[in-house]
Coordinates of C-alpha atoms in Angstrom, one line a residue:
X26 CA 47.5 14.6 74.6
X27 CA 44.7 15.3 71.3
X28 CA 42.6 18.0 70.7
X29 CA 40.1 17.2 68.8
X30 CA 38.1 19.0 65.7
X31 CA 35.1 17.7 63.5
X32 CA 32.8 14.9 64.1
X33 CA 36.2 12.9 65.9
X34 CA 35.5 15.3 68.9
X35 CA 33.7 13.7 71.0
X36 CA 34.2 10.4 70.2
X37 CA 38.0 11.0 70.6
X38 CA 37.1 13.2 74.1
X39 CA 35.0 10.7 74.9
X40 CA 37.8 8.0 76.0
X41 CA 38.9 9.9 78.3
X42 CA 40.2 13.0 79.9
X43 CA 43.8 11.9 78.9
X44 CA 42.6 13.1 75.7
X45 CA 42.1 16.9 76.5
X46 CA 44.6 19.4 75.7
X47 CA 46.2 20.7 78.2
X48 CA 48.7 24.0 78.0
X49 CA 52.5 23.2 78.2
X50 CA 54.5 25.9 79.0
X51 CA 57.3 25.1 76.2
X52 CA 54.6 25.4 73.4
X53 CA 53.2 28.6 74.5
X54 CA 54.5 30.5 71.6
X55 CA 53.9 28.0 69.1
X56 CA 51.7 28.1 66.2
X57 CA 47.9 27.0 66.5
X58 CA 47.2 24.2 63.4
X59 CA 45.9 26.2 60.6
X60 CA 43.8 24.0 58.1
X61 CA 43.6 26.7 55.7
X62 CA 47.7 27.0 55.9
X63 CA 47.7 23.1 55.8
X64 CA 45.8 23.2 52.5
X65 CA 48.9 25.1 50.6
X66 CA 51.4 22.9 52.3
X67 CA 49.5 20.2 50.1
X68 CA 49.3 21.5 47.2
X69 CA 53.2 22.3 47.2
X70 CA 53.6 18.7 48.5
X71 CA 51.4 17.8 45.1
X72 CA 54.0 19.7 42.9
X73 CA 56.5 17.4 43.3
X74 CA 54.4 14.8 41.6
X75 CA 54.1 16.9 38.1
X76 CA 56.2 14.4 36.2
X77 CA 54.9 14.9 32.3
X78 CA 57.6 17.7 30.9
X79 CA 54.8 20.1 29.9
X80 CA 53.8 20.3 33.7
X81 CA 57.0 21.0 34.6
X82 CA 57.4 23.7 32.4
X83 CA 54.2 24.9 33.7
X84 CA 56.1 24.9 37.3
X85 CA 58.6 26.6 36.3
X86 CA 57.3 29.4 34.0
X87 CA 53.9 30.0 35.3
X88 CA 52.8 28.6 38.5
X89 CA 52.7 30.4 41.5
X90 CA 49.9 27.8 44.0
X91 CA 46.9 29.7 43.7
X92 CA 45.9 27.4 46.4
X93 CA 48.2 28.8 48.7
X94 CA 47.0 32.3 47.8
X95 CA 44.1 32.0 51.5
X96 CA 46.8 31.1 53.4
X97 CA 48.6 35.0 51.9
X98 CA 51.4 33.7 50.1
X99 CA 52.2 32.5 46.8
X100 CA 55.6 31.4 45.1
X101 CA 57.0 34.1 42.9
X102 CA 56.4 33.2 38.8
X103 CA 59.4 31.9 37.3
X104 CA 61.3 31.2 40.3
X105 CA 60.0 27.5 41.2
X106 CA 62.6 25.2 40.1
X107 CA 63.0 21.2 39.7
X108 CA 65.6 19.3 41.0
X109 CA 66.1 15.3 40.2
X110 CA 68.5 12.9 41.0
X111 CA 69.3 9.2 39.5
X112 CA 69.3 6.3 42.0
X113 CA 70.5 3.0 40.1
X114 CA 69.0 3.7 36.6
X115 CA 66.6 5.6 37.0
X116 CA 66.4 9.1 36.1
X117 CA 63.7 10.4 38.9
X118 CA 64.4 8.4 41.5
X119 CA 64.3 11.5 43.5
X120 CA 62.8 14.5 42.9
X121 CA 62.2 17.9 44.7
X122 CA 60.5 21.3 44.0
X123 CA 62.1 24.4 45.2
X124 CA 60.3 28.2 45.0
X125 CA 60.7 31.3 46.1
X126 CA 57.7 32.0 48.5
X127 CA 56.3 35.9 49.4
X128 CA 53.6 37.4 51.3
X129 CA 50.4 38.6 50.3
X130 CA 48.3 41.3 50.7
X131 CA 44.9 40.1 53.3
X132 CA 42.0 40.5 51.5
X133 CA 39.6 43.0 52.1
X134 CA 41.6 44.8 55.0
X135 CA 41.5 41.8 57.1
X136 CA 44.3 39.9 59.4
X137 CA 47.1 38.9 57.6
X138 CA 48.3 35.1 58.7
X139 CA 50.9 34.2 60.7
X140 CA 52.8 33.0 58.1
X141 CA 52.1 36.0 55.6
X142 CA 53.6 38.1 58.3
X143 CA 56.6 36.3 58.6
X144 CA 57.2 36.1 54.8
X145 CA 56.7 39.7 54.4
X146 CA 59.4 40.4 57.1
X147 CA 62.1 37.5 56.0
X148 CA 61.0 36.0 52.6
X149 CA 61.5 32.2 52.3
X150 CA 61.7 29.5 50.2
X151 CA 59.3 26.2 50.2
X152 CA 60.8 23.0 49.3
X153 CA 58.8 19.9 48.7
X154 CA 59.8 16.6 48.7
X155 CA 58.3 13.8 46.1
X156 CA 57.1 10.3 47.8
X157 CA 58.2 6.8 46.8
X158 CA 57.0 6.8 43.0
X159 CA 60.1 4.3 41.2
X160 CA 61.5 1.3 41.7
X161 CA 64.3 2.5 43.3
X162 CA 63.0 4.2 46.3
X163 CA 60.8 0.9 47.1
X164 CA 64.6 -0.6 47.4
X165 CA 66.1 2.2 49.7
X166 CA 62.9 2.3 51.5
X167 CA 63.0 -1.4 52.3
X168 CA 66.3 -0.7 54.2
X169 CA 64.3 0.6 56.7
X170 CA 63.4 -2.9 58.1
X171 CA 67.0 -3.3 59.3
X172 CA 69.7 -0.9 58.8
X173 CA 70.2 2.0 61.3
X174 CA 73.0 4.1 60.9
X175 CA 74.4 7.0 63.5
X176 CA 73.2 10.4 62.6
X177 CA 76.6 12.8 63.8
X178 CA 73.6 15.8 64.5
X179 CA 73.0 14.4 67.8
X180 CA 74.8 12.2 70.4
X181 CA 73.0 8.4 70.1
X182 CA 71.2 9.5 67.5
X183 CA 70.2 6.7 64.6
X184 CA 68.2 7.0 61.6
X185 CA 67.4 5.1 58.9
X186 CA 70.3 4.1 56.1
X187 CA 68.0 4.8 53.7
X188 CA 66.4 8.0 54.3
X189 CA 69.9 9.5 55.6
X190 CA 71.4 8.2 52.1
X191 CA 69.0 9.7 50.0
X192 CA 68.8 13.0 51.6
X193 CA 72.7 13.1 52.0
X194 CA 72.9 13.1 48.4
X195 CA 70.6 14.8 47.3
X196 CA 71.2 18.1 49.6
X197 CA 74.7 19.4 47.5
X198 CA 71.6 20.0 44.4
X199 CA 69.2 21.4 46.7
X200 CA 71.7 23.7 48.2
X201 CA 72.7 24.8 45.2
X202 CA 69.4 25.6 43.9
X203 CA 68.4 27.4 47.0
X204 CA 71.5 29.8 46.6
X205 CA 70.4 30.2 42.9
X206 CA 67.1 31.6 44.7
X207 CA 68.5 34.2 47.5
X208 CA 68.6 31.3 49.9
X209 CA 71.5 31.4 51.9
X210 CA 72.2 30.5 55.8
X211 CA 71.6 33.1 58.4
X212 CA 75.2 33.8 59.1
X213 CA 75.6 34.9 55.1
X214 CA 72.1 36.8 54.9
X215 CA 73.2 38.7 57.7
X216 CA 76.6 39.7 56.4
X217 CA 74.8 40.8 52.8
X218 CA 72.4 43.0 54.8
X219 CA 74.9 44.5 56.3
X220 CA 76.7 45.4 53.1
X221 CA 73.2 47.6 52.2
X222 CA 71.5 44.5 50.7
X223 CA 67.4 44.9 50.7
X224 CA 66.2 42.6 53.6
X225 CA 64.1 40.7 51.1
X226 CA 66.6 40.2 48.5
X227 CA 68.2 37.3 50.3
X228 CA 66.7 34.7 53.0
X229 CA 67.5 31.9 55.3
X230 CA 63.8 31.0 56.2
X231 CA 62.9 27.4 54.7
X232 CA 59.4 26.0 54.6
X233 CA 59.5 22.4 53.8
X234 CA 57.2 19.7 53.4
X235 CA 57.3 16.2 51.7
X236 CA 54.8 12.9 51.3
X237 CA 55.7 9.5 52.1
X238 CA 59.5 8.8 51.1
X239 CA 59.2 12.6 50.8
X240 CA 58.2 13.2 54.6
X241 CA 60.9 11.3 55.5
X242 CA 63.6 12.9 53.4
X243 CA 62.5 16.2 54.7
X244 CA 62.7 15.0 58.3
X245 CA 66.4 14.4 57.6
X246 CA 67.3 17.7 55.7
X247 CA 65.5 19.9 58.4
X248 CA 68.4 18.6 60.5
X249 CA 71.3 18.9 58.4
X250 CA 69.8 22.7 56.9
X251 CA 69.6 23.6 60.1
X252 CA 72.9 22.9 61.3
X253 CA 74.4 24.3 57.8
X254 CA 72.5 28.0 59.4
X255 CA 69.2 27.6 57.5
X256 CA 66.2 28.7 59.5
X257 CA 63.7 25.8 59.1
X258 CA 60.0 27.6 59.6
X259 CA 56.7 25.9 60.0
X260 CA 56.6 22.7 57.9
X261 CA 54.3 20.3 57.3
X262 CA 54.7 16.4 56.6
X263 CA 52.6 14.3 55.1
X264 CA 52.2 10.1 56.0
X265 CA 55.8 10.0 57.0
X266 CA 57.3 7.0 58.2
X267 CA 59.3 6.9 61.4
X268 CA 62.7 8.3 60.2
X269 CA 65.3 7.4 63.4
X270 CA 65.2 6.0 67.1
X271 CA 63.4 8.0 70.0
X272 CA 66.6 10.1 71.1
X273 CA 66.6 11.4 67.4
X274 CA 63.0 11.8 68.1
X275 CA 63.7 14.1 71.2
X276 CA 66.5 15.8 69.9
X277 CA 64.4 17.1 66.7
X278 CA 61.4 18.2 69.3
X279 CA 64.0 20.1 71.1
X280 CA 65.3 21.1 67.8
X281 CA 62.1 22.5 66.7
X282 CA 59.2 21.7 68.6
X283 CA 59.9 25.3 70.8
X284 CA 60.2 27.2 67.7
X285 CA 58.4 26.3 65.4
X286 CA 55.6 23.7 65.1
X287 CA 56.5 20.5 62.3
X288 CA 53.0 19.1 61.5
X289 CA 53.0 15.5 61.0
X290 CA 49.5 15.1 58.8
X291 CA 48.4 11.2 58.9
X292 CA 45.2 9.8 56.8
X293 CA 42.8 6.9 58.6
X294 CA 44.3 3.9 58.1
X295 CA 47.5 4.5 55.9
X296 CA 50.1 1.8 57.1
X297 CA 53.1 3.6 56.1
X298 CA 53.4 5.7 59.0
X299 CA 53.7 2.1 61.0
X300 CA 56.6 1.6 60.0
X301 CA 59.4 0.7 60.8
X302 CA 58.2 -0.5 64.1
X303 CA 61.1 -1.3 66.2
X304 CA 63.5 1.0 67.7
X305 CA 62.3 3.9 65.6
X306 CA 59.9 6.7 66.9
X307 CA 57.8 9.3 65.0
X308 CA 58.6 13.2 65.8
X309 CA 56.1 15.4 66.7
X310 CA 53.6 16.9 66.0
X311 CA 50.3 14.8 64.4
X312 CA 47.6 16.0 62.8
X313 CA 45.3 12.7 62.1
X314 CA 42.5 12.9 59.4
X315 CA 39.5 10.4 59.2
X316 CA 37.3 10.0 56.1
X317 CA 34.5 12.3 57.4
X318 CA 37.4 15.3 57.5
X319 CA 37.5 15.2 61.3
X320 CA 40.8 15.4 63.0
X321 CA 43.1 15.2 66.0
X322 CA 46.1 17.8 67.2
X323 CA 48.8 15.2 69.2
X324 CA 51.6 16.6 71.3
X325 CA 52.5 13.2 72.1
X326 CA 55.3 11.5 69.1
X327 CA 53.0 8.1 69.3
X328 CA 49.8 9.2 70.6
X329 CA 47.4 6.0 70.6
X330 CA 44.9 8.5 69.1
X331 CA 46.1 9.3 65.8
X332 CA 47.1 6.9 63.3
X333 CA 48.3 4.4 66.2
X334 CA 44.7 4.2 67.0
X335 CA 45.0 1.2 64.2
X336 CA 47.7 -1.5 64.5
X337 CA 50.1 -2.4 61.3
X338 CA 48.0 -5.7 60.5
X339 CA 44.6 -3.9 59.9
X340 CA 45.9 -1.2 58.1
X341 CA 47.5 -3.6 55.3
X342 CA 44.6 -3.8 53.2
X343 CA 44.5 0.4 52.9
X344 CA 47.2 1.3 50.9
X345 CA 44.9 3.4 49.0
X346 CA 44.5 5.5 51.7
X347 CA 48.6 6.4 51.3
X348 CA 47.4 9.4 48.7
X349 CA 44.2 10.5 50.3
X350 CA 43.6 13.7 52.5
X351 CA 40.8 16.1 52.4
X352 CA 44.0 19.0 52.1
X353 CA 44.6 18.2 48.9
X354 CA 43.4 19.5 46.0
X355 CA 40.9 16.5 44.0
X356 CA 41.9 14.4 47.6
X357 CA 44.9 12.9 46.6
X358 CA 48.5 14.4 47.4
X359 CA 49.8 11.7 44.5
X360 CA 48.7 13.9 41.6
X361 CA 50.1 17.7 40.1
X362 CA 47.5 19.6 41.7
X363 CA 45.8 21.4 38.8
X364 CA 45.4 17.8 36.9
X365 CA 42.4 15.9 37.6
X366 CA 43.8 11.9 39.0
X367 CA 42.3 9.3 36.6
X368 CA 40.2 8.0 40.1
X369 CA 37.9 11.0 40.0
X370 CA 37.1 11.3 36.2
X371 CA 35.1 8.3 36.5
X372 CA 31.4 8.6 38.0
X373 CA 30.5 8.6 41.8
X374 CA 30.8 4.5 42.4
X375 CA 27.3 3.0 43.2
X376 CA 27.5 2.4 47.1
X377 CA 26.9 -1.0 47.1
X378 CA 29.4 -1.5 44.8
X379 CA 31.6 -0.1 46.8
X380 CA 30.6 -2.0 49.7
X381 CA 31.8 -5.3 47.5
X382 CA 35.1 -3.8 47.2
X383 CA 37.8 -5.0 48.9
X384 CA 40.1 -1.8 50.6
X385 CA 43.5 -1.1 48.7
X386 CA 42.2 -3.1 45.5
X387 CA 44.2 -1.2 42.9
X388 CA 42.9 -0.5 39.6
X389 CA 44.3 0.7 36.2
X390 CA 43.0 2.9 33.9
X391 CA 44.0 2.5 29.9
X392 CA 46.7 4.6 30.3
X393 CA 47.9 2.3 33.3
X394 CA 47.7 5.1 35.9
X395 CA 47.4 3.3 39.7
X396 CA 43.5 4.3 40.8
X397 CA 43.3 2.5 44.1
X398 CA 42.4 5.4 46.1
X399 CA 39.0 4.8 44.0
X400 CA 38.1 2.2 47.1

């Protein structure tokens, strides 16, 4: 079941009534999607892909995502912090960005969002997950094709090799950072307050979010925080891949899906989050995006009116769309969001040049920066 917003409305309304929403009684209490929340969640998701060192001093020292500032929160100056890990040879294979997050004052007396309320009572700490950038990841991710392996959080539960790998090593450093931050699980936030310890000095409350490889990855350490006592909060996941096999996919809605809402955000025809195809099943909830910024809300783990609306084969030819969302700051979740992506510093593209292009041609600038979301 879709709801749909934008221009996609009635197009999307109009094949049928299957389409409506209807009102489950196990999501009364979730949250509505917010685009104005979904907005930050990208630009914290376009953190993780500051790579040059003088942009990651920037995060560290001085940014606090002015863009997540409408949504009333911001990440506290000084306390964002990079972690990266070596896969093979290479030094960034994976990389994450971990902050401190707090509340905001509304504006001009009005409503304070969901989200700002919850900060101001708990705190939190956002953690964002790069997508498949290096060499390396394009090997684990190619695992995907065949290896499933058990995942002990749930009986029958598989994921993929991959994924599970890279998250299961990576989540000693991220621990470690979040305790560096005041984030602790419940159980030890709890026995600190109790010793007289301000409520917002320490935290259990995680917001996470991720792109690609990076959706994935999160998918996997929402399960494994959780069961370490971490509160995982509303999150949002960007062109994920489907991470394990349908009773992982059931298990994480039962997980979650009554608590809190995990927006899944897919973009037109992006073929990543086709994949893998068999015996693995997406998690809820999308949120699909077409070109003219309409979308659709999906209850449904593989609604045929999101992104399965488009079958593997056509979407080959549109990897370009892999990067692109109208969330994003400059459209493109594969760029540090207050840099400019070599794509859009050249001129608006004559449209019948355009036309000639073929989708997913990639291009290279002199500096050989990847522009194929130009097409």
């Amino acid at each position: 079941l879709c709801l749909a917003a934008g221009a996609a409305a009635a197009t999307v309304l109009a094949r049928g009534a299957e389409a409506s929403v209807v009102e489950r009684e196990d999501r009364k209490d979730l949250w509505s999607y917010n685009e104005v929340v979904a907005r930050a969640f990208a630009a914290l998701t376009q953190a993780s892909y500051c790579d040059e060192e003088e942009d990651r001093e920037k995060l560290k020292n001085d940014w606090s995502c002015e863009e997540c500032e409408p949504a009333g929160f911001e990440l506290v100056k000084g306390s964002v912090r990079y972690l990266q890990r070596s896969e093979i040879w290479q030094e960034n294979s994976t990389f994450m960005v971990v902050g401190r997050m707090r509340a905001l004052e509304p504006n001009s007396g009005g409503e304070p969002t969901r989200i700002a309320r919850e900060l101001a009572d708990n705190g939190g700490c956002a953690v964002s997950v790069r997508g498949t950038e290096t060499l390396t990841n394009w090997i684990r991710d190619l695992q995907f094709w065949r290896t499933p392996v058990a995942f002990d959080w749930c009986k029958g539960c598989l994921v993929e090799d991959g994924f599970y790998t890279i998250t299961k090593n990576s989540l000693p450093g991220l621990i470690k950072t979040l305790r560096e931050l005041g984030c602790l699980p419940a159980q030890e936030v709890a026995a600190l307050r109790a010793t007289g310890a301000t409520p917002q000095a320490y935290t259990s409350a995680l917001y996470m979010t991720g792109h690609s490889l990076g959706a994935a990855v999160s998918t996997v350490a929402m399960a494994l925080l959780s069961e370490l006592g971490f509160e995982v909060r509303l999150s949002h996941i960007f062109e994920s891949p489907r991470v394990g096999n349908d009773v992982f996919a059931k298990t994480f809605k039962e997980e979650f899906g009554k608590r809190i809402p995990v927006w899944r955000l897919t973009y037109h025809k992006d073929p990543f989050p086709h994949v893998p195809e068999f015996g693995y099943e997406h998690v809820d909830f999308e949120v699909h995006y077409e070109p003219d910024g309409s979308y659709v809300v999906c209850n449904d783990t593989e609604s045929p009116y999101g992104a399965n609306q488009y079958s593997l084969i056509s979407t080959l030819l549109h990897t370009g769309d892999h990067c692109k969302t109208p969330l994003a700051t400059k459209g493109s979740l594969c760029w540090c969001p207050w840099l400019i992506p070599p794509a859009l510093e050249i001129a608006d593209v004559d449209e019948e040049v355009a036309e000639e292009l073929q989708p997913g041609v990639v291009s290279e600038d002199e500096d050989g920066l990847v522009a194929e979301y130009l097409v």
